[in-house]
Amino acid sequence: MNPHAPKPDDAVGATALAANPYGYYDPSTREYVITRPDTPAPWINYLGQGRYGGIISNTAGGFSFDRDPRNRRVSRYRYNSLPPDQPGRYVYLRRKDTGEYWGATWQPVRVPLDSYECRHGAGYTKITTERKGTWAEILYFVPPTPPDDPCPAELWVLRLANNSQSTQVIQVFSYVELSFTDASSDMHNLDWSQHILSSRYDEGRHAIVAGTRFSPTTQFFGSDRPPLGYDCDREAFVGPYRGLEDPAVVVAGSPSGSEAPRGNNIGSLYHELCLEPGEEARIVYVLGITDTPGDITAVTERYRDPAEVGLALEALRRDWEAYFEAFSVQTPDADTTAMLNCWSPRQCRTALHWSRFVSGYETGLGRGIGTRDTAQDALGVVNAAPGEVASRMEQLWGVQFADGHTWHQFFPLTGEGGPGLAAERPTWPRWFCDDHLWLVIATCAYLKETGDYGYMERRVAYAQEEAVGSRRAGQGSEPGHAGTDDTIWGHMMAALGFTLANRGPHGLPRSGFSDWDDTLNVDHGSGLAESVWCAMQFCRAVLDVAELADYLGRPEEAARFRGMHDEMADTVNACAWDGSWYARCFDDDGRLVGVSSEARHRINLIPQSWCVIGEVAPLERAKLAMASAHDLLGTPYGPSLMWPPYDGGDPRVNGTSTFPPGAKENGGIFCHAAAWSVVAAAQLGDGDRAYEYYRQLLPLSRPDVERSVVEPYVYCQNICGPAHPQYGLGRNAWLTGAAAWMYVAVTQWILGIRPTHGGLRIAPAIPSAWPGFSARRLFRGTWYDITVRRQGPGSGVSLTVDGRPVPGDVVALPAPGTSQVVVLAALGD
Ligand code: GLC
């Protein structure tokens, strides 16, 4: 049996909010408070609302961009650099009398401070420090502006106070490294980019402006009070053979007035503040980008008015409050409550904005927005920001080809699509068998949430070229309108049609370059490799469409879709059941992977949960599959993805085996996949098991942040598994499907509050130790106040709606205009 299996009481929920040596969550402000600067890794936050923005660490490392970190970059960041987490949005402070200098956010100087605190909030970060009586606070945020704002910008609001008994003259040097807007050229084509970008101080605008001769695009960095000096040239500011910790200009206490006719461009403004004891002063810096440089003055002038800064911050707060309010809960577990009322939905929306494109780990140069990733991210946002989901989904449908498959990823600004990793293997399939099916699932979720059935009539042009050429003659347009009907409904049919037309010898979907697991590359060109998991995903997608057809009063179509489900489920059950669990896939030679006869990769987690989610397995099989996964894959950090891992390259599966044992898809704990186990356990009515998995992965209650390293307020993509020497180490925080799926898992399956076409279902699978919970949720314009009380063992529900008992577990849609519905659910036998 599995020696890593958690002991039974590992899952018992704490009732107090967890803290760790580096910080704690403050529910009164919804901020994660970091109490020392030297966190195990930079703990980052996101600025902006999906357009202009960027990342910022707890010591102000990070960078900014407008809509696209590769194609419209504002500032620079050096991944893999030493010292780590540089450069950033820095302010150096220097005492004029003594010449001592330090970083207002600790970096990049890193001299000891008397106090330090970073508060990561929703869309803003505030860092407060004090040294020898000089108190400094910098609040970083992006004022919300309309999507077509021609001159988006971010603010750094610096407040300084003299907490000492004597007058202090403080010299203030700001620092941001400006990037050539094409960040890829900025990194790779220095012979060009280093001669192109130039910057100078523009008196009239009180700002440094940077740009090229051939384009109007201009970056600007200004301040509300005119500076006494500036620097635009990094080499002049830093000096030869020096670093950001001791730049020559700061050491000397005097800006050099450099312009940058080429080379490395920076924005550094110099101010001097004379503060009497107890006195406070502030400087507002404005960093932004525009194609209409004539607009810059208006923006820098607007934020000279403190009232405008206050209004902008208030607008940001209101936007997030409205988003958070759409679903709030009180549960007996303080960590669960805290996550659900803030960081979980916050992470979901950030993932929808930036997919897997830009983070402390993903450089913003490489891959663009992932199609499958973003469709899944939509699931976690659709209840609170349905408009954002509708437009993002339209973009995603726009990268679908007429034969039904999609680009794997694309750059949001240019629309340029690509096949991702598949590009590296010209003789292997260039498509992924799951991408297009996620769009079906996400679109159905959007329709259930909003009732916006007209959405299906919107027309979205298909992407051009890239026919896969592998569909069999005569099956091209099954099940309906593939390729000719460019409504969203037509796109959905094209997606199902692609899967049906690209089946392998057993009748399961061909795997293509890979399915959800990017590293499971079993099709090496023969077309024989098939994905058992994708068959289960297809089953879910087609059932969702069947439910939709039912609701729309099209029973014949619904029956046809159910027939597709049943046929696929029968096929899976006939060829992929291994006795105690489901196999993972067929390889290129038609051999099963993920079965007990194998030495490596004997069992894989995801078919065991998706046999439930896709309603594929008969009940006893489903329970056995989930129990096998629990026994063989369970760890205290959540279930691993597979076991035993490969040890060295195995050409059968390719990518997975490139990782060392226990890393990522090779036997790591893949948090995204682990979330599906929460869903499946709850779907089987096992609230204790669902909660056990949920708690194991809950960021706020990670037991040992020195071991897990990553930010304790967001999910990470993976955690090193038992076979890895760094077992328990988390990697790749923030942009992961774990965010949306954990949110769906706990809100819709453990708490059991699920939208359906006909109303809101209340079907909790809460842990047996919970006496109940309460929640307030916005659904189709009506507020639902929901109280669930356990009355006995079991998971049956009796509903009372506005004081009247109703049959079943669905609260029917109220009369139009109803503002509030009060639901009481008694849980028990
Ligand atoms: C990464 C990818 C995602 C993929 C997963 C599993 O998270 O972004 O698309 O499904 O890995 O391989």
mmCIF file of C-alpha atoms and ligand atoms in Angstrom, residues 356 362 367 370 372-373 376 408 434-435 438 514-520 641 664-665 670 672 676 717 732 735-737, ligand 1:
data_model
loop_
_atom_site.group_PDB
_atom_site.id
_atom_site.type_symbol
_atom_site.label_atom_id
_atom_site.label_comp_id
_atom_site.label_asym_id
_atom_site.label_seq_id
_atom_site.Cartn_x
_atom_site.Cartn_y
_atom_site.Cartn_z
ATOM 1 C CA ARG A 356 -0.488 30.933 -18.300
ATOM 2 C CA GLU A 362 6.040 32.460 -16.858
ATOM 3 C CA ARG A 367 3.238 31.365 -24.992
ATOM 4 C CA GLY A 370 -3.809 29.067 -23.504
ATOM 5 C CA ARG A 372 -7.852 25.051 -22.814
ATOM 6 C CA ASP A 373 -6.499 26.942 -19.838
ATOM 7 C CA GLN A 376 -11.296 26.353 -17.643
ATOM 8 C CA HIS A 408 -3.635 25.698 -28.563
ATOM 9 C CA ASP A 434 -9.194 18.360 -25.348
ATOM 10 C CA ASP A 435 -8.822 22.059 -26.261
ATOM 11 C CA TRP A 438 -13.291 22.755 -22.862
ATOM 12 C CA SER A 514 -1.581 15.296 -26.012
ATOM 13 C CA ASP A 515 -4.755 15.583 -24.032
ATOM 14 C CA TRP A 516 -5.005 17.748 -20.897
ATOM 15 C CA ASP A 517 -1.629 16.405 -19.787
ATOM 16 C CA ASP A 518 0.719 18.267 -22.097
ATOM 17 C CA THR A 519 3.516 15.839 -21.365
ATOM 18 C CA LEU A 520 1.718 12.623 -22.222
ATOM 19 C CA LEU A 641 -1.057 12.576 -10.558
ATOM 20 C CA LYS A 664 5.151 17.792 -12.216
ATOM 21 C CA GLU A 665 3.244 15.340 -14.395
ATOM 22 C CA PHE A 670 -0.653 18.382 -9.883
ATOM 23 C CA HIS A 672 -5.309 21.228 -11.059
ATOM 24 C CA TRP A 676 -11.053 17.080 -9.963
ATOM 25 C CA GLN A 717 0.328 24.453 -10.343
ATOM 26 C CA ASN A 732 4.376 27.915 -10.343
ATOM 27 C CA LEU A 735 -1.787 30.945 -13.032
ATOM 28 C CA THR A 736 -3.142 27.439 -12.824
ATOM 29 C CA GLY A 737 -6.351 25.600 -13.545
HETATM 30 C C1 GLC B 1 -0.040 23.197 -17.472
HETATM 31 C C2 GLC B 1 -0.652 23.728 -18.739
HETATM 32 C C3 GLC B 1 -2.020 23.119 -18.968
HETATM 33 C C4 GLC B 1 -1.961 21.623 -18.894
HETATM 34 C C5 GLC B 1 -1.318 21.167 -17.601
HETATM 35 C C6 GLC B 1 -1.117 19.677 -17.535
HETATM 36 O O1 GLC B 1 -0.737 23.683 -16.372
HETATM 37 O O2 GLC B 1 -0.792 25.124 -18.699
HETATM 38 O O3 GLC B 1 -2.527 23.520 -20.199
HETATM 39 O O4 GLC B 1 -3.261 21.112 -19.017
HETATM 40 O O5 GLC B 1 -0.062 21.779 -17.464
HETATM 41 O O6 GLC B 1 -0.136 19.239 -18.427
#
